[in-house]
PDB file of C-alpha atoms in Angstrom:
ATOM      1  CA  UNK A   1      -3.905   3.837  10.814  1.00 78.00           C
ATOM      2  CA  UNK A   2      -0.764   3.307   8.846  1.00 94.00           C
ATOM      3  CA  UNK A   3       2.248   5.068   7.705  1.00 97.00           C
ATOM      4  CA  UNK A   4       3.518   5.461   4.446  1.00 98.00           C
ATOM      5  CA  UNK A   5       5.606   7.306   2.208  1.00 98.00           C
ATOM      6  CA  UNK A   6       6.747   7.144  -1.945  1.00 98.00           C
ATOM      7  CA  UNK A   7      10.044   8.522  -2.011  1.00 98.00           C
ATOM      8  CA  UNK A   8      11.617   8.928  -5.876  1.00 98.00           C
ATOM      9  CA  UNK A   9      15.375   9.672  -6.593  1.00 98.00           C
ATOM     10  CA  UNK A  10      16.081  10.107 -10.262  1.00 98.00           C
ATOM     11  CA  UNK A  11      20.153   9.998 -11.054  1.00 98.00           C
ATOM     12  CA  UNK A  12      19.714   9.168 -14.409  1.00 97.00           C
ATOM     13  CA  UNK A  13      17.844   9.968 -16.945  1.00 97.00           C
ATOM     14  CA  UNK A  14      18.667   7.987 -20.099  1.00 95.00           C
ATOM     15  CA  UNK A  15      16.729   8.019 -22.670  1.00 95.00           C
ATOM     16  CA  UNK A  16      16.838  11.935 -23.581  1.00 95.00           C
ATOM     17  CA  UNK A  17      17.141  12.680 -26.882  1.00 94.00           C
ATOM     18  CA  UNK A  18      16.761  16.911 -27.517  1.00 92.00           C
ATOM     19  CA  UNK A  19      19.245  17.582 -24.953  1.00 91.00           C
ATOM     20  CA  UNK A  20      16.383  19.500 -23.068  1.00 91.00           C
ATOM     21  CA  UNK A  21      17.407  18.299 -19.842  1.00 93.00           C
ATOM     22  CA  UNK A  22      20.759  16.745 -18.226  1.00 95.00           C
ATOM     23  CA  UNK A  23      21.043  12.934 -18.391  1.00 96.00           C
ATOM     24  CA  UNK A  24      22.641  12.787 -15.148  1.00 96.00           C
ATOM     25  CA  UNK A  25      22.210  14.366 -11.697  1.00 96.00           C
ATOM     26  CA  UNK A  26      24.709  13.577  -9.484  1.00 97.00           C
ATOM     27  CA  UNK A  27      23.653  13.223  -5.609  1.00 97.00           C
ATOM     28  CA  UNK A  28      20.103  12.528  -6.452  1.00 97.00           C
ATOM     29  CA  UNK A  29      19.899   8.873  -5.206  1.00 97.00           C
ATOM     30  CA  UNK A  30      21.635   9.748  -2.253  1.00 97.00           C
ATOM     31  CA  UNK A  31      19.485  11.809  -1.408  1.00 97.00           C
ATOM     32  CA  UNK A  32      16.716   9.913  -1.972  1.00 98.00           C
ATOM     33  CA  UNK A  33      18.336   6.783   0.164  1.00 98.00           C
ATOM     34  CA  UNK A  34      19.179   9.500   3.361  1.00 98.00           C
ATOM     35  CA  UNK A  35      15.774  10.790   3.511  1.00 98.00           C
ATOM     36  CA  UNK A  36      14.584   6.988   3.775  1.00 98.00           C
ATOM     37  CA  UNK A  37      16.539   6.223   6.314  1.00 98.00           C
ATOM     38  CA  UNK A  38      15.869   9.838   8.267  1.00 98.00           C
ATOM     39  CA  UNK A  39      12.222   8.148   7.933  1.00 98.00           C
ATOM     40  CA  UNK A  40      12.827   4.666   9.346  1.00 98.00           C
ATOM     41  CA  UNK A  41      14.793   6.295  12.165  1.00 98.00           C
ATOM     42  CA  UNK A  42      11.704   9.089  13.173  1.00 97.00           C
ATOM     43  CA  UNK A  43       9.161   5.839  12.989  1.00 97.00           C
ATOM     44  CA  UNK A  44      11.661   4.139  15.167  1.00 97.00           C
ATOM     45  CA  UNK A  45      11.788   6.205  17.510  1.00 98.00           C
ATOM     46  CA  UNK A  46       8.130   6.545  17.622  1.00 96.00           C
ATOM     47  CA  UNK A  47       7.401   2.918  18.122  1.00 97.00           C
ATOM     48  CA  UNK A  48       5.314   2.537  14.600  1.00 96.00           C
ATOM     49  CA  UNK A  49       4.924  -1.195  14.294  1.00 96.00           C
ATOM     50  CA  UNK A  50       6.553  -2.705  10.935  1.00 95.00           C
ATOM     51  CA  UNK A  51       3.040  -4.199  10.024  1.00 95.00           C
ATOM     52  CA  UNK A  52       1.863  -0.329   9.841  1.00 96.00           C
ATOM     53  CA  UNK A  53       4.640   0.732   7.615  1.00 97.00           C
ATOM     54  CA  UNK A  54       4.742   1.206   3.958  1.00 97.00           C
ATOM     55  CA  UNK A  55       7.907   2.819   1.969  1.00 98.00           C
ATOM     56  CA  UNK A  56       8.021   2.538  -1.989  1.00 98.00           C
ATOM     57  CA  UNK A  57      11.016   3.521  -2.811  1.00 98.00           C
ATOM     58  CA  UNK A  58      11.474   4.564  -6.977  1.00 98.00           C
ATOM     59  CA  UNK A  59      14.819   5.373  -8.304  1.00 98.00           C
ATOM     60  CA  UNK A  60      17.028   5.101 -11.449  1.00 98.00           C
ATOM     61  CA  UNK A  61      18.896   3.424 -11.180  1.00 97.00           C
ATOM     62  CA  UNK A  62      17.039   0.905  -9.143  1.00 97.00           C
ATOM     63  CA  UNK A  63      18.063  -0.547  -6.017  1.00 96.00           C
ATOM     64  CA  UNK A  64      17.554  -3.742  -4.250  1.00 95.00           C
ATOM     65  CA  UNK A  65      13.965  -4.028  -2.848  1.00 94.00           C
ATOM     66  CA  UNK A  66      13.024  -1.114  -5.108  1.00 97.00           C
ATOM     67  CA  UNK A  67      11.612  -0.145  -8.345  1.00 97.00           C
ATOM     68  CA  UNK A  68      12.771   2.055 -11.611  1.00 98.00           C
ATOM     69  CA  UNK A  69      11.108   5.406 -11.224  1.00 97.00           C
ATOM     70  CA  UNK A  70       9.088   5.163 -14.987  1.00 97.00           C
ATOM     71  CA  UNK A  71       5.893   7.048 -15.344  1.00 94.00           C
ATOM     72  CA  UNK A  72       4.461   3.684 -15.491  1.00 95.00           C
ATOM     73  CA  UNK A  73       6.312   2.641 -11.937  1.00 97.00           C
ATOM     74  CA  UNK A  74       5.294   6.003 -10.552  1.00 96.00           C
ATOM     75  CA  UNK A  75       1.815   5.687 -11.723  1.00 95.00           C
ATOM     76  CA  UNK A  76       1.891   1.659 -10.012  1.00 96.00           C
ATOM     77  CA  UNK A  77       3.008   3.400  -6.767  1.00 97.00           C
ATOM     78  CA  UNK A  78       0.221   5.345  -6.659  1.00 96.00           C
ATOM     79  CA  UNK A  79      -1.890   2.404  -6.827  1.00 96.00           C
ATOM     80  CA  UNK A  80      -0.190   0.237  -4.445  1.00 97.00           C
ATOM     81  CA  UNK A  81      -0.360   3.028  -2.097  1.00 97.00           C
ATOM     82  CA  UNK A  82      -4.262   3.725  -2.493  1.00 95.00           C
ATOM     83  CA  UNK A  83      -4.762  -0.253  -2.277  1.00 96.00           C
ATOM     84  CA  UNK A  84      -2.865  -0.419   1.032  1.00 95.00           C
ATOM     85  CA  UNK A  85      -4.130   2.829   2.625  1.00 95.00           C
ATOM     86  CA  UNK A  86      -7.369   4.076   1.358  1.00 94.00           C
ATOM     87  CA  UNK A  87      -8.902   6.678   3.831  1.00 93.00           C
ATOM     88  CA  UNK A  88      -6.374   4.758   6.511  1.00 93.00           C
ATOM     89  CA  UNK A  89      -3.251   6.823   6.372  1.00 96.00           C
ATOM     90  CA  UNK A  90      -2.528   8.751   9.231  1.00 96.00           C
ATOM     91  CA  UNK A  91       0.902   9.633   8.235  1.00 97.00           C
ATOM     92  CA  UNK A  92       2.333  10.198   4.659  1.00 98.00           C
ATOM     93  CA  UNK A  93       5.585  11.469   2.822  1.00 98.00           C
ATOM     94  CA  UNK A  94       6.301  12.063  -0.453  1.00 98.00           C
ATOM     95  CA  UNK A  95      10.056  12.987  -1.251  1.00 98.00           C
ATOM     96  CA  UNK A  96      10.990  13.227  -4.360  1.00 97.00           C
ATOM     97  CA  UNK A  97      14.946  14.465  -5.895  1.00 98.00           C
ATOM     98  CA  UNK A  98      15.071  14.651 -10.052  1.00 97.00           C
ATOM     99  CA  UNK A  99      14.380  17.270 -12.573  1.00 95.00           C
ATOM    100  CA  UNK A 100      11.356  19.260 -13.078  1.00 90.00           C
ATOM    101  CA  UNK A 101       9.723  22.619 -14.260  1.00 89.00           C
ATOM    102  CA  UNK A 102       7.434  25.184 -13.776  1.00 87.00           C
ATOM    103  CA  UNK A 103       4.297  24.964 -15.805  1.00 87.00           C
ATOM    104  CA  UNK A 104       2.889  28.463 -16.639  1.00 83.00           C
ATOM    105  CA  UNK A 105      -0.522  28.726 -17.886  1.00 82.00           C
ATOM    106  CA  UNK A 106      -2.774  31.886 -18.386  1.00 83.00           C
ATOM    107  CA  UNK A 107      -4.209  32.012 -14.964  1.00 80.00           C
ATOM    108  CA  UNK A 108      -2.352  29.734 -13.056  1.00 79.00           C
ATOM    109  CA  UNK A 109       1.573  27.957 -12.785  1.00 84.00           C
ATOM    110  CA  UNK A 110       1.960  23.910 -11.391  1.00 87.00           C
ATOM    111  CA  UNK A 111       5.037  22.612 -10.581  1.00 90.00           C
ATOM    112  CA  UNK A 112       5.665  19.429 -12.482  1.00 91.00           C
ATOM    113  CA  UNK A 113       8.543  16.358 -11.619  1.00 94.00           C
ATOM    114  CA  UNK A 114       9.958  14.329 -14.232  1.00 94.00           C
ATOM    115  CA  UNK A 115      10.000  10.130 -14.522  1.00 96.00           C
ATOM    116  CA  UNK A 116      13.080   8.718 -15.729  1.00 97.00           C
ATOM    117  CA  UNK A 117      12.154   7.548 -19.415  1.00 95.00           C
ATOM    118  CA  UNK A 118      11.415  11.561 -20.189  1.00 94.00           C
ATOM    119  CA  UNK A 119      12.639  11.621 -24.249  1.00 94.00           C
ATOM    120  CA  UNK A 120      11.980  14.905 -25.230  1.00 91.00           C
ATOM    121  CA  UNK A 121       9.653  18.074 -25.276  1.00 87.00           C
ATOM    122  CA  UNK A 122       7.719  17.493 -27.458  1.00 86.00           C
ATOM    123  CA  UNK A 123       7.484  13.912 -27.152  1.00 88.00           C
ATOM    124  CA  UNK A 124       7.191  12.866 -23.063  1.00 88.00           C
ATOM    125  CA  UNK A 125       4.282  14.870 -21.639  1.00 88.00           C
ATOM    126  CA  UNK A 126       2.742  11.505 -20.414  1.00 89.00           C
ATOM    127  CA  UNK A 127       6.295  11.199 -18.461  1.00 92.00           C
ATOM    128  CA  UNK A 128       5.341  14.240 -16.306  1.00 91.00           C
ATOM    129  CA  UNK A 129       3.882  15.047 -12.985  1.00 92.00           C
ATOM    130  CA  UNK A 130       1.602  17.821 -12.086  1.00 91.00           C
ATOM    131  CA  UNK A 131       2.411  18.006  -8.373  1.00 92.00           C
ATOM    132  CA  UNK A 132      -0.666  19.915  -7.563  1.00 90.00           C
ATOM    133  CA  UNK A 133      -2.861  16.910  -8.999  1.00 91.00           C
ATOM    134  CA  UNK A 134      -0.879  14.299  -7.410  1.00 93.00           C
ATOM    135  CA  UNK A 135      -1.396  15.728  -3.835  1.00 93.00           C
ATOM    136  CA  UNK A 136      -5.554  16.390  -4.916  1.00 93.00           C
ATOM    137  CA  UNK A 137      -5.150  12.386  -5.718  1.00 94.00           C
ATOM    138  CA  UNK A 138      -3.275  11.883  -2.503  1.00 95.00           C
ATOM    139  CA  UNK A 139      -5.594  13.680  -0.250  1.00 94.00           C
ATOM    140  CA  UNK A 140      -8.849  12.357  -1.582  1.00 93.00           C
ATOM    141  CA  UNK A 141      -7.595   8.382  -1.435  1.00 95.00           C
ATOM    142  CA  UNK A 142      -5.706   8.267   1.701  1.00 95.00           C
ATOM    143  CA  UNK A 143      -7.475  10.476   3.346  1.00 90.00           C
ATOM    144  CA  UNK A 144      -7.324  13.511   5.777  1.00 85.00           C
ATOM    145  CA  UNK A 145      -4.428  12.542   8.108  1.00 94.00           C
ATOM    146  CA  UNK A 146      -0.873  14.181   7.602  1.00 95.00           C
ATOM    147  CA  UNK A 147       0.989  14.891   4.481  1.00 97.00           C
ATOM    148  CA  UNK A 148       4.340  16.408   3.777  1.00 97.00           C
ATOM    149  CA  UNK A 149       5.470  17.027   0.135  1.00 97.00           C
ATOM    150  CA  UNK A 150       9.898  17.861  -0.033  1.00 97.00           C
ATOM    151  CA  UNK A 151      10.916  18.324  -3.812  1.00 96.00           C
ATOM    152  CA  UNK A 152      14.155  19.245  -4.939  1.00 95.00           C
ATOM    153  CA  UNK A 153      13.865  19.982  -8.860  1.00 94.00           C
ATOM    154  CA  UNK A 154      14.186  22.963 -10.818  1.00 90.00           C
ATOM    155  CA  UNK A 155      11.194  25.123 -11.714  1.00 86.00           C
ATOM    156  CA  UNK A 156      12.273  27.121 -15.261  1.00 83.00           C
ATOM    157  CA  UNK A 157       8.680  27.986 -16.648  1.00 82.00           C
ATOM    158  CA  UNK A 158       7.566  25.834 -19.157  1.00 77.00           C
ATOM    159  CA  UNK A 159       4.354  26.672 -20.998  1.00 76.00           C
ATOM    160  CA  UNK A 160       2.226  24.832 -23.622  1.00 68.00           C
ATOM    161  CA  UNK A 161       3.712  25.625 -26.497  1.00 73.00           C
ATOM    162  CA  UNK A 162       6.818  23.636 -25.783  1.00 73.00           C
ATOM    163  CA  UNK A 163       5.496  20.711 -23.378  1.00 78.00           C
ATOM    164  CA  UNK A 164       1.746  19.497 -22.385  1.00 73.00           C
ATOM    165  CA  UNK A 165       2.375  17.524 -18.911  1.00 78.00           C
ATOM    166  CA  UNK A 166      -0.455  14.988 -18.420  1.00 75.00           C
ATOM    167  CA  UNK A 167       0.502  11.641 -17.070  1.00 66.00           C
ATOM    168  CA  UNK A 168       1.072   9.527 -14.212  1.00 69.00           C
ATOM    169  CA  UNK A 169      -1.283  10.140 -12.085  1.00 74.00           C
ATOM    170  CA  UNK A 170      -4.197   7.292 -12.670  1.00 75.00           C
ATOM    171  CA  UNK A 171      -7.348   7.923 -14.272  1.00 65.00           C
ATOM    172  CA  UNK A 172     -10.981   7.168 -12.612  1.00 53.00           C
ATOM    173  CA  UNK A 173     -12.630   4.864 -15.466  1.00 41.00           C
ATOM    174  CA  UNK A 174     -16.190   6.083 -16.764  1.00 40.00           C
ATOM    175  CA  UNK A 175     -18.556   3.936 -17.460  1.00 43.00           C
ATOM    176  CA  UNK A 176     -21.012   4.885 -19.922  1.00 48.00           C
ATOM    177  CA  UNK A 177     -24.616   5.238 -18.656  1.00 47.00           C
ATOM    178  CA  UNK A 178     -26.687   2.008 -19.649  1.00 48.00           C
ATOM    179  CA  UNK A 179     -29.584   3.397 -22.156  1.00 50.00           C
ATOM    180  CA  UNK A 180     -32.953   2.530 -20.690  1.00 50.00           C
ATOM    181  CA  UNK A 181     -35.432   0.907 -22.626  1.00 51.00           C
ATOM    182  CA  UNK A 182     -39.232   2.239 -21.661  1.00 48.00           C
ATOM    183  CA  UNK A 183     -41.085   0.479 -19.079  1.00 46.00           C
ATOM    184  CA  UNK A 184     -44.624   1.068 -20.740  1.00 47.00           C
ATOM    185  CA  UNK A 185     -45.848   1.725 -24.292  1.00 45.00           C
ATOM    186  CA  UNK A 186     -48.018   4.640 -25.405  1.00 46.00           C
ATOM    187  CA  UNK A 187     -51.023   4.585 -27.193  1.00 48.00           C
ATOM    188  CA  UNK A 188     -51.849   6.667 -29.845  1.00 51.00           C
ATOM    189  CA  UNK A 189     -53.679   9.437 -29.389  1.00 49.00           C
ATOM    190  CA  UNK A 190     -57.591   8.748 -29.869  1.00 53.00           C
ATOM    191  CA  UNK A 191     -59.683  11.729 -31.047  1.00 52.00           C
ATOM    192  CA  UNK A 192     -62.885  11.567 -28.912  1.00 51.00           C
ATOM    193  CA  UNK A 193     -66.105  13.237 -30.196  1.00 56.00           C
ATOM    194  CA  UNK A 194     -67.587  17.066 -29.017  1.00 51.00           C
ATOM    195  CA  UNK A 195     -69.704  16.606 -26.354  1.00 51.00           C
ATOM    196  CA  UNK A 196     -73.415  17.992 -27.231  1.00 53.00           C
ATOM    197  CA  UNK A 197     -74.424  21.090 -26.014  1.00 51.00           C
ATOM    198  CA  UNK A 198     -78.020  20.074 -26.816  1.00 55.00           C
ATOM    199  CA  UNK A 199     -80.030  21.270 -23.225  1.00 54.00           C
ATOM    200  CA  UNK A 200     -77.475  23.913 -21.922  1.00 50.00           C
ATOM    201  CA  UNK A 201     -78.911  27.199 -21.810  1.00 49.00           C
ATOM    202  CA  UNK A 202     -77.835  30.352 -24.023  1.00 50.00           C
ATOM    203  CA  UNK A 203     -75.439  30.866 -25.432  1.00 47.00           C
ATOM    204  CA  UNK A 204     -73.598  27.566 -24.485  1.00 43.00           C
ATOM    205  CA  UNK A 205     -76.475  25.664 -26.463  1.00 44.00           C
ATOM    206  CA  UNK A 206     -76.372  25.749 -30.128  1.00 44.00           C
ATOM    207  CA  UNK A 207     -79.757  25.074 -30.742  1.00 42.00           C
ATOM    208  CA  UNK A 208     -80.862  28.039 -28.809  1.00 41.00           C
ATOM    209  CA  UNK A 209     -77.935  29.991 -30.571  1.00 43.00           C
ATOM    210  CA  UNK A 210     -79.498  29.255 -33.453  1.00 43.00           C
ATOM    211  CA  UNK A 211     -83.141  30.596 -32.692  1.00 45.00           C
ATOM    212  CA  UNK A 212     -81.626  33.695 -31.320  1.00 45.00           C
ATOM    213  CA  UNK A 213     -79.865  34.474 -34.520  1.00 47.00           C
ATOM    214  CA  UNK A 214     -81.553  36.709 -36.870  1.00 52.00           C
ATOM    215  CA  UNK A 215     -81.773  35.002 -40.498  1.00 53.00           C
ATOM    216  CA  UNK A 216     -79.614  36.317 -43.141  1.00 55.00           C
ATOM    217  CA  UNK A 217     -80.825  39.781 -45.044  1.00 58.00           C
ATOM    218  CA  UNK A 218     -83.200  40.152 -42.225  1.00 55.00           C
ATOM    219  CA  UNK A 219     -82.857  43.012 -39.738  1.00 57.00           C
ATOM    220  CA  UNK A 220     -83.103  42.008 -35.798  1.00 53.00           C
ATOM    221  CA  UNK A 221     -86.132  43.454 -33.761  1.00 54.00           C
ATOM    222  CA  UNK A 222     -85.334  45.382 -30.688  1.00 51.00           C
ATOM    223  CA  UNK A 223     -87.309  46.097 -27.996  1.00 49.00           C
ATOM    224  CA  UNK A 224     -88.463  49.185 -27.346  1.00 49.00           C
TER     225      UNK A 224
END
């Protein structure tokens, strides 16, 4: 059982455009960078072999030995992480310093993290993380060992009307269900002939039926 964590610190956020959110944090990366090496210390001290090790680290800007902290990076984490420790993870972290928001919706509110190539409003949904999804995603690829979650982000609410957060986390592809072809043909429907009543007894016979019929402008006998 391995160990793992995906730990993001966002400094810089450069490509904003509507002035919806601050292009710089200051103290972000650092952050990030002490919490990694809080981690490598605890696993240390705990003996955990390298080979059972795994720390992406995602930032912007980028450091040596890790990667920019893009939607698409964060989404290629997520893989990498589900490739290396699918239902064999008996220890994650996820740590993650940047902006975010609050997203309110009729019945419920998500918190949501930002990637670093976030534009604008109305424009970067697909640059957003719904935290409650990722750790769903987490949970059911890993699996059931430990997980702990630290975010430091803001959380103003944010509803649909100004922002529709939807990317990042990968998508399960769907194949479409193969049409079958029948496996035997069906005949037409063959009307078959009455069978004859001829030699059942009254009234299923319609020869006797007949006899016992009175003729037309005749009146029946009855028996006294």
């Amino acid at each position: 059982m391995g160990r793992r964590a995906l730990i993001i610190g966002i400094e810089e956020y450069g490509s904003v455009s509507d002035n919806s959110i601050a292009a710089k944090l200051p103290g972000t990366l650092r952050s990030a960078m002490d919490f990694r090496d809080w981690l490598i210390g605890k696993w240390d001290a705990e003996n955990v072999l390298a080979s059972e090790r795994q720390i992406i680290f995602c930032s912007e800007p980028a450091i040596e030995g890790g990667e920019h902290a893009t939607a698409e990076d964060l989404t290629q984490a997520l893989l990498q992480l589900k490739a290396a420790g699918q239902n064999s993870t008996e220890e994650f972290f996820f740590y993650f310093s940047g902006h975010g928001f609050s997203f309110v919706e009729p019945d419920a509110r998500s918190d949501v993290i930002i990637a670093s190539n976030y534009k604008a409003m109305q424009l970067s949904g697909g640059a957003c993380m719904r935290l409650d999804k990722a750790i769903y995603w987490l949970r059911q690829h890993l699996g059931f060992g430990r997980q702990f979650y630290f975010v430091d982000a803001c959380r103003n609410d944010l509803d649909g009307r100004k922002i529709n957060p939807g990317g990042v986390i990968p998508r399960a592809i769907r194949r479409r269900p193969e049409k079958r072809r029948p496996t035997c043909c069906s005949l037409p429907l063959q009307r078959q002939p009455l069978p004859s009543t001829e030699g059942l007894p009254p009234p299923f016979s319609t020869v006797s039926r007949a006899k016992a019929l009175p003729k037309p402008g005749t009146t029946p006998k009855t028996t006294p």
